Short mmCIF file of C-alpha atoms and ligand atoms in Angstrom, two decimals:
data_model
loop_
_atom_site.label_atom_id
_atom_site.label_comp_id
_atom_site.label_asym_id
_atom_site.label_seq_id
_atom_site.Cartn_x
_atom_site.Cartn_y
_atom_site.Cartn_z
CA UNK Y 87 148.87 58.75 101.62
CA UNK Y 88 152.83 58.64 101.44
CA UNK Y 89 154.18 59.15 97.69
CA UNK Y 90 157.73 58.24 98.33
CA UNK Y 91 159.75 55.29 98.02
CA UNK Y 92 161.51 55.74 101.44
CA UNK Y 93 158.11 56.34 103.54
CA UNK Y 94 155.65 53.82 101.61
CA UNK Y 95 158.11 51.25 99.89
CA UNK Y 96 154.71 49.11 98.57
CA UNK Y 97 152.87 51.92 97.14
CA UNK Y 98 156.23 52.33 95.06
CA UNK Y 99 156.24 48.62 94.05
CA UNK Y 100 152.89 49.36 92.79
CA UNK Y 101 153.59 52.36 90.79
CA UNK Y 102 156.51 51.12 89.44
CA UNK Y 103 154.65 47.78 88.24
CA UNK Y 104 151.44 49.40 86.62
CA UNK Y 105 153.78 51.66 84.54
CA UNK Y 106 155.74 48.43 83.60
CA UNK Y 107 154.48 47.82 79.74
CA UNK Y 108 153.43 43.94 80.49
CA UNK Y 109 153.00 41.99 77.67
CA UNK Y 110 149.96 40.04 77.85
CA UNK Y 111 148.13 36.79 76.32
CA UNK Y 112 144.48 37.36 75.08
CA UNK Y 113 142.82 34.22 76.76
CA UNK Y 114 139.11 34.57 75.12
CA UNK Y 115 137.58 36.48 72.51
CA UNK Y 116 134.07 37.48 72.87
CA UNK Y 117 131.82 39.24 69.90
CA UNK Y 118 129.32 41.33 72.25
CA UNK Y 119 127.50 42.68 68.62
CA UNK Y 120 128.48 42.95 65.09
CA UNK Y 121 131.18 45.91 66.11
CA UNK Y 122 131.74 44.92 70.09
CA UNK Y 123 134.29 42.12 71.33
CA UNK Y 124 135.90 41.68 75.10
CA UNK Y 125 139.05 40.17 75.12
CA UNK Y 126 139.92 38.90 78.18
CA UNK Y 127 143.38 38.48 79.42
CA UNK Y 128 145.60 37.97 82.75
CA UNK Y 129 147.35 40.26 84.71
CA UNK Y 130 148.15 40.79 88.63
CA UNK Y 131 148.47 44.45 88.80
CA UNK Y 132 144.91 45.09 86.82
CA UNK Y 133 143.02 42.51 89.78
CA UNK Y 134 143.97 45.91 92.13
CA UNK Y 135 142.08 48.37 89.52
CA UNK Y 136 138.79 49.57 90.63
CA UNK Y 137 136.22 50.33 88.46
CA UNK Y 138 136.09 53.14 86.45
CA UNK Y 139 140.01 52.81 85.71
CA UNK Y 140 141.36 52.41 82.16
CA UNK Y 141 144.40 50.55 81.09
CA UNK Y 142 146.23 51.98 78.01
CA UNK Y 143 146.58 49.15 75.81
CA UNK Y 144 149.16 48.98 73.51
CA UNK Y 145 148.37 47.12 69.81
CA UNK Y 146 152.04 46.00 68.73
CA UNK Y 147 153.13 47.63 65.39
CA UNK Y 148 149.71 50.21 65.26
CA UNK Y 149 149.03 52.25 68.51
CA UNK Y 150 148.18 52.73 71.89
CA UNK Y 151 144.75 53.47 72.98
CA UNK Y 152 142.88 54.16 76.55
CA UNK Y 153 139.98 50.98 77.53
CA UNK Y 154 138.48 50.88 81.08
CA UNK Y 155 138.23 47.43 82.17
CA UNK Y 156 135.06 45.66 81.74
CA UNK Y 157 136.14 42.84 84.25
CA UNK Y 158 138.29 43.06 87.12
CA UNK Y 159 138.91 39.90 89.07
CA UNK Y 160 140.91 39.19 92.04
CA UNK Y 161 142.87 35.87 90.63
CA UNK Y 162 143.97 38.99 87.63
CA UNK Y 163 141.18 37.60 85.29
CA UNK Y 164 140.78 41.00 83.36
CA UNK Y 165 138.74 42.02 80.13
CA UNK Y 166 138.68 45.09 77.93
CA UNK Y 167 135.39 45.69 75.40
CA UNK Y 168 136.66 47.06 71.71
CA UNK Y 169 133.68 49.13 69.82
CA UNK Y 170 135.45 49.00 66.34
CA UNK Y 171 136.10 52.87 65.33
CA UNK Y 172 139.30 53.20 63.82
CA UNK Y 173 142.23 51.91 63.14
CA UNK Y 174 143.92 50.66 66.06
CA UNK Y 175 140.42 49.42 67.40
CA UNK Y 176 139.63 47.74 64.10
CA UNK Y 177 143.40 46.05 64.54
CA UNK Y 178 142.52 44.65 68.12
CA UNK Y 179 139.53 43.70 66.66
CA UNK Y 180 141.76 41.25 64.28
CA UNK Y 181 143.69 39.62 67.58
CA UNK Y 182 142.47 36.16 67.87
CA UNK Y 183 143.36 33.99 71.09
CA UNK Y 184 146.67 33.39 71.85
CA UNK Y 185 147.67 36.66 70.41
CA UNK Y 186 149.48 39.43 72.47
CA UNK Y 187 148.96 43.15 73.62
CA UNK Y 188 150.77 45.08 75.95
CA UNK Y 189 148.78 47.00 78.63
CA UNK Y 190 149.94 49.71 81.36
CA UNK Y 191 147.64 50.60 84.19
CA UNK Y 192 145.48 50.55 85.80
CA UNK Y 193 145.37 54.25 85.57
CA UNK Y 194 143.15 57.30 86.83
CA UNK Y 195 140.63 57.22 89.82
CA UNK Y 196 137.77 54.78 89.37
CA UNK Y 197 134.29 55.39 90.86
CA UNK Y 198 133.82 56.16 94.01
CA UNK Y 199 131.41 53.85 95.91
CA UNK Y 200 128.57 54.92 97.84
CA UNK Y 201 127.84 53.69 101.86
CA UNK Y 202 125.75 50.04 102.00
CA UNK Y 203 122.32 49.68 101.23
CA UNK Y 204 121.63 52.95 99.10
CA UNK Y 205 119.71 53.91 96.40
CA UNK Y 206 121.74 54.33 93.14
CA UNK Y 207 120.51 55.38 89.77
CA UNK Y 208 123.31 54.08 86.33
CA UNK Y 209 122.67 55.19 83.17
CA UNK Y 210 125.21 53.77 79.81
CA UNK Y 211 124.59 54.75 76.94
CA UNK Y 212 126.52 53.17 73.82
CA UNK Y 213 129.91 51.74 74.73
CA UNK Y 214 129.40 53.62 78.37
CA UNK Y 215 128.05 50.32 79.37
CA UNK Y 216 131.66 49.02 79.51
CA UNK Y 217 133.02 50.59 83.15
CA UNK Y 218 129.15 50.49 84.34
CA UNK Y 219 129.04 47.00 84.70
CA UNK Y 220 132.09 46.15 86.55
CA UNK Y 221 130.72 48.89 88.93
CA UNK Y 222 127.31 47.38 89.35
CA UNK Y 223 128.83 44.62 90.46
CA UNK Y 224 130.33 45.64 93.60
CA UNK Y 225 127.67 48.01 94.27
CA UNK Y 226 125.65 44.73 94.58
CA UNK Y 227 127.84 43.41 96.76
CA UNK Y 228 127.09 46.80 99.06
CA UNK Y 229 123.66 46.18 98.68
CA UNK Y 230 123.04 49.03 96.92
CA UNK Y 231 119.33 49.22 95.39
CA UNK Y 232 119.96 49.57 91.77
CA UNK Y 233 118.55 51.19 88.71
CA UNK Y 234 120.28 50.36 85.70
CA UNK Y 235 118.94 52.31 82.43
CA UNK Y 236 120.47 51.34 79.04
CA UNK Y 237 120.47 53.40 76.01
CA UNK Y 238 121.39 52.60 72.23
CA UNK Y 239 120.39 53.92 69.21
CA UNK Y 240 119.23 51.16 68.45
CA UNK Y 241 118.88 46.85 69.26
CA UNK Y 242 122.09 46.13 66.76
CA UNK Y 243 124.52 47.91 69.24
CA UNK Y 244 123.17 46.79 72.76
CA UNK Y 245 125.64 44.55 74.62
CA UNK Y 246 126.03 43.20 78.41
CA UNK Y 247 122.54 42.70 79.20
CA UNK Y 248 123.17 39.17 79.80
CA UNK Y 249 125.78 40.52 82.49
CA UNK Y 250 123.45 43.73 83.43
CA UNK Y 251 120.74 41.00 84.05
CA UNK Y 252 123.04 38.53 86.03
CA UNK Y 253 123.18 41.18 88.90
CA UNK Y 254 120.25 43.58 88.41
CA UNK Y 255 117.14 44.51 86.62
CA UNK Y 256 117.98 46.94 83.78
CA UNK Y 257 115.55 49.37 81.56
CA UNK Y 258 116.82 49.50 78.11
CA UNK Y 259 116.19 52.37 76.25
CA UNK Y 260 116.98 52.61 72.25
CA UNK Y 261 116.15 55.34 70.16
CA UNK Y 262 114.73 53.36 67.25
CA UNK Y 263 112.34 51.74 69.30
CA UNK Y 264 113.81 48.30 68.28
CA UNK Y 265 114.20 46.97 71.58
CA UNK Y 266 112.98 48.58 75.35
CA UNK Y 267 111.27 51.37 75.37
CA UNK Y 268 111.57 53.84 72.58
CA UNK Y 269 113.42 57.31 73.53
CA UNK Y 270 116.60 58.73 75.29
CA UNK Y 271 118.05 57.03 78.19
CA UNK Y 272 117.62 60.86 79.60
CA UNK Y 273 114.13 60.70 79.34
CA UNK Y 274 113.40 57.67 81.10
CA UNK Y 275 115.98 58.82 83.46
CA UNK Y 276 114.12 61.98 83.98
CA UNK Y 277 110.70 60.33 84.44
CA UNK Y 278 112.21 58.12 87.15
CA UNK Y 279 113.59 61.03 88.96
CA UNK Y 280 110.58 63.37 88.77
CA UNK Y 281 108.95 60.24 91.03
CA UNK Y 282 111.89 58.90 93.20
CA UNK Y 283 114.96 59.79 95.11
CA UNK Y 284 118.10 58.50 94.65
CA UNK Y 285 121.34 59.02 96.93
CA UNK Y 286 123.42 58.95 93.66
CA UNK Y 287 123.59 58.70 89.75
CA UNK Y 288 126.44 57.29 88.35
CA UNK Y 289 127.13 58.08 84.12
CA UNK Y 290 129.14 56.88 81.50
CA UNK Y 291 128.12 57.58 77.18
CA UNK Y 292 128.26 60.16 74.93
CA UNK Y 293 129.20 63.22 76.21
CA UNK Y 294 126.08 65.27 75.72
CA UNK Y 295 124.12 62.39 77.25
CA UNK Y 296 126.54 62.54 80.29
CA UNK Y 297 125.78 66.13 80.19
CA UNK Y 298 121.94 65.78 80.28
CA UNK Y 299 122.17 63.49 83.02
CA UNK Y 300 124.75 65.87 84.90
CA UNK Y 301 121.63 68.43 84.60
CA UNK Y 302 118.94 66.43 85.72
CA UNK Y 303 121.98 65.51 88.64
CA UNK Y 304 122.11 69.10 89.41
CA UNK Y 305 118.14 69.37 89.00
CA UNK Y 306 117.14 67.20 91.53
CA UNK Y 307 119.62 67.67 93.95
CA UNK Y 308 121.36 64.27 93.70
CA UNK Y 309 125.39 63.53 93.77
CA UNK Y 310 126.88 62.33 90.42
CA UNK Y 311 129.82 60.89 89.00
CA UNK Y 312 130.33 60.60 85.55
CA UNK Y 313 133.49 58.99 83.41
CA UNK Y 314 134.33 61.06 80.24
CA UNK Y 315 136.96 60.49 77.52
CA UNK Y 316 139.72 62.44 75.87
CA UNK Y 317 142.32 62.22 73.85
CA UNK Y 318 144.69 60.46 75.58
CA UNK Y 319 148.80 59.69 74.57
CA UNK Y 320 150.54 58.94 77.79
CA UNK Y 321 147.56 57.90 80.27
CA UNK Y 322 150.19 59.40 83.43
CA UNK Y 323 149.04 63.37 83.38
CA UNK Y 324 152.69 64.40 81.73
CA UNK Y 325 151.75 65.26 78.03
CA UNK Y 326 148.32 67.65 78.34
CA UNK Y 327 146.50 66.00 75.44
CA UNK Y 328 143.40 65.37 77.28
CA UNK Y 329 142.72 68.63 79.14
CA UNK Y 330 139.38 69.40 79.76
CA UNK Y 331 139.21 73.10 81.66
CA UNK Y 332 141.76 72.59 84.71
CA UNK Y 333 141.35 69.05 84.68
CA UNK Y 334 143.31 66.32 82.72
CA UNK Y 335 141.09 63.49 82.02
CA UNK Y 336 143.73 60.06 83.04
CA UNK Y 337 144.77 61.84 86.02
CA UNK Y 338 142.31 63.67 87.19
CA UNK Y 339 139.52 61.89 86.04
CA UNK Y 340 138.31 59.59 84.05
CA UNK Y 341 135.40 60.04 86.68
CA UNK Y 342 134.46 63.63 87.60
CA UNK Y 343 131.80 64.58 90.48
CA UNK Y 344 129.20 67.73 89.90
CA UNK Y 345 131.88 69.49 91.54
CA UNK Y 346 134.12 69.63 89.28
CA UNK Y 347 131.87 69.26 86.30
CA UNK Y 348 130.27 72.43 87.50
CA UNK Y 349 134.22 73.70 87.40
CA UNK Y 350 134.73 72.38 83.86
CA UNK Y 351 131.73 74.24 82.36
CA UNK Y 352 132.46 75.79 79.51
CA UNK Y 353 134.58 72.67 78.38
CA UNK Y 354 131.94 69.75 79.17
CA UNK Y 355 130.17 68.99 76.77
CA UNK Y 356 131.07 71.59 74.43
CA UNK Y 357 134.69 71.34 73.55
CA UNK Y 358 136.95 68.33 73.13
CA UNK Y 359 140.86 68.77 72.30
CA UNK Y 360 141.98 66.98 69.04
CA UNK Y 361 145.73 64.86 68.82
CA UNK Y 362 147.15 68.40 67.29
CA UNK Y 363 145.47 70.00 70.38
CA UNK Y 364 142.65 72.17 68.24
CA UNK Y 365 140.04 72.07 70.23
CA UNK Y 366 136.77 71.78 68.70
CA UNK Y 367 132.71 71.10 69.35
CA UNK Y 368 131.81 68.37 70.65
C1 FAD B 414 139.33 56.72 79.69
C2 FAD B 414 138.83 56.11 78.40
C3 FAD B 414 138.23 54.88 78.43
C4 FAD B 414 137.77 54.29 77.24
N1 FAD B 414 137.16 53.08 77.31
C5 FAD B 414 136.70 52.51 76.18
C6 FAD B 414 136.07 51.23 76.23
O1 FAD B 414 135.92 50.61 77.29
N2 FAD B 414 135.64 50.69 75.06
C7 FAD B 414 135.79 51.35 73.86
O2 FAD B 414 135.39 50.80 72.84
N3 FAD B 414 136.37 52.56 73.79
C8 FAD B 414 136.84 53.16 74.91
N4 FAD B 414 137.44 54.38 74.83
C9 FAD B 414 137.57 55.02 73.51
C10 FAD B 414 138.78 54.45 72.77
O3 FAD B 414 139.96 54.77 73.44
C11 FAD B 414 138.79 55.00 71.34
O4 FAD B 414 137.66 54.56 70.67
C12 FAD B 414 140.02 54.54 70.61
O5 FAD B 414 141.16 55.18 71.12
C13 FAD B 414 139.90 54.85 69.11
O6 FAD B 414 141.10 54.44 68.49
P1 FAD B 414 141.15 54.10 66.95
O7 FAD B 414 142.58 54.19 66.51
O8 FAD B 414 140.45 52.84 66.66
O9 FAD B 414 140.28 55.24 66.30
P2 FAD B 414 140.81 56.67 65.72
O10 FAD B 414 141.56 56.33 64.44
O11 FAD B 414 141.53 57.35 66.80
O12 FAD B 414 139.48 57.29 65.39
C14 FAD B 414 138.71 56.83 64.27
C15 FAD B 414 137.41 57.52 64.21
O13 FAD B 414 136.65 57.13 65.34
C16 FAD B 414 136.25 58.28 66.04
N5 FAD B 414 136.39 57.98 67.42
C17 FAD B 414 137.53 57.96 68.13
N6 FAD B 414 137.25 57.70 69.41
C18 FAD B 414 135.91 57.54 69.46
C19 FAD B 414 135.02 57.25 70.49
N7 FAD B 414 135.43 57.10 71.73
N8 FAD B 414 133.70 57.15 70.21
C20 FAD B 414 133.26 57.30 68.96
N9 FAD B 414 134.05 57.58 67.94
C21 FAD B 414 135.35 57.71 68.20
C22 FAD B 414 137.21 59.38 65.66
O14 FAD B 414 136.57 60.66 65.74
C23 FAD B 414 137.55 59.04 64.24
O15 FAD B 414 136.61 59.57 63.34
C24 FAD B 414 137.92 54.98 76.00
C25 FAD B 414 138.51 56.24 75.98
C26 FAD B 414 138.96 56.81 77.16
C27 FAD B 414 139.58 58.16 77.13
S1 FES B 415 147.09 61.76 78.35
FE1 FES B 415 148.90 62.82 78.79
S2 FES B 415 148.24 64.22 80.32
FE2 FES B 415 146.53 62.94 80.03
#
């Protein structure tokens, strides 16, 4: 592809308008589970994003923080979902319908989709759910054959079944046994794959989860993709807050294939780099 204005002047429209801060109206305010809400919003240039992308989404007066989309619609109906953890996610948390935000995006690469009609394994755990589902839903449309696995610690923090179940079947998995089966999301992962083949697994959770399921990837021969997250500031690849090995994480990533993951070793899952740029265990 052409980078420059001169040889691909729409390409440069569309860079130009995803850096564009655009101040946007939260339209609906969903509470997913007692720490989980999507806010849904409007915006032309995130009905482009594909899934897997983040927006950076700016909180006026507190910060700006990194969200994949949870919805991406063609008429620019678009959603972010908040797990409350600090404070500029407990202050989005406190937006209320009519309120604004700015977002910029959509940035990084998105997951890539796999040929028609394939067998694909996805596996959330936690808030990892968020960029899954978005996914699942065009895979559908590819008529991929899906297996969804869901893992919590426990029933309190599940979310998106409802929308899970609207498109596929899912297995959820929590580790208190409160709802599903009782375990890892791994595990069941690794039970399914000791019996069947799949064409691809597709990730997104904690990263030592993402790691285990990177392993079993690697174990049974199988292409992955997994999203990770990182300190990010400026969401472009310019400041090197979210390095991970060679890699950074909004422009290189968020998604990474076995590839590179095998690249990134002694990084994934083991270090992560704080906002003073320590880096420390995971
Ligand atoms: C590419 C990308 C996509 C993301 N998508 C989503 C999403 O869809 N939904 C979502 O809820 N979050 C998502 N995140 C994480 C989100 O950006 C952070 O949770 C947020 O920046 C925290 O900001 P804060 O000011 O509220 O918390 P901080 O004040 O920055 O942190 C408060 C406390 O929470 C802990 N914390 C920070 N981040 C996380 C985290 N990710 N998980 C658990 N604990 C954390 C910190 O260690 C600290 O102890 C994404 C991150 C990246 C990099
Ligand atoms: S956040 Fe600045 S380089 Fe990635």
């Amino acid at each position: 592809m052409e980078f420059t204005s001169e040889k691909n002047p729409k390409l440069s429209a569309y860079l130009t308008a995803i850096n564009r801060l655009r101040i946007v109206k939260i339209q609906s305010v969903k509470e997913e589970n007692s720490n989980v809400k999507t806010f849904v919003f409007l915006d032309r240039e995130c009905a482009e994003a594909k899934p897997g992308q983040f927006v950076m989404v700016w909180i006026p007066g507190v910060d700006e923080i990194p969200m994949s989309l949870s919805a991406i619609s063609p008429d620019g109906r678009s959603a972010i979902t908040v797990a409350r953890v600090g404070e500029a996610t407990t202050a989005l948390h406190h937006r209320k319908v009519g309120d604004v935000i700015g977002v910029r995006g959509p940035y990084g690469n998105g997951f890539l989709l796999t040929a028609p009609a394939r067998k694909v394994m996805v596996a959330g755990g936690g808030t990892g759910v968020t960029p899954l589902v978005p996914l699942t839903e065009s895979l559908v449309k590819l008529s991929a054959e899906i297996t969804f696995l869901v893992g919590a610690k426990t029933r309190n923090e599940l979310f998106f079944l409802d929308r899970i179940g609207d498109v596929v079947q899912e297995a959820v998995v929590t580790e208190d046994g409160s709802y599903g089966i009782k375990g890892l999301v791994t595990d069941l992962a690794e039970k399914i794959l000791k019996k069947e083949k799949f064409d691809v697994i597709y990730a997104v959770g904690p990263e030592r989860m993402v790691q285990k399921m990177f392993l079993l990837a690697e174990q049974y021969n199988t292409p992955f993709q997994a999203s990770l997250e990182r300190y990010i500031r400026c969401g472009i690849g310019i400041c090197g807050s979210c390095c991970m090995g060679e890699y950074r994480i909004c422009r290189d990533g968020p998604v990474f294939s076995s590839e590179q993951l095998r690249k990134a070793r002694d990084e994934f899952g083991r270090l992560k780099m704080e906002a003073d740029g320590t880096k420390v265990q995971l």
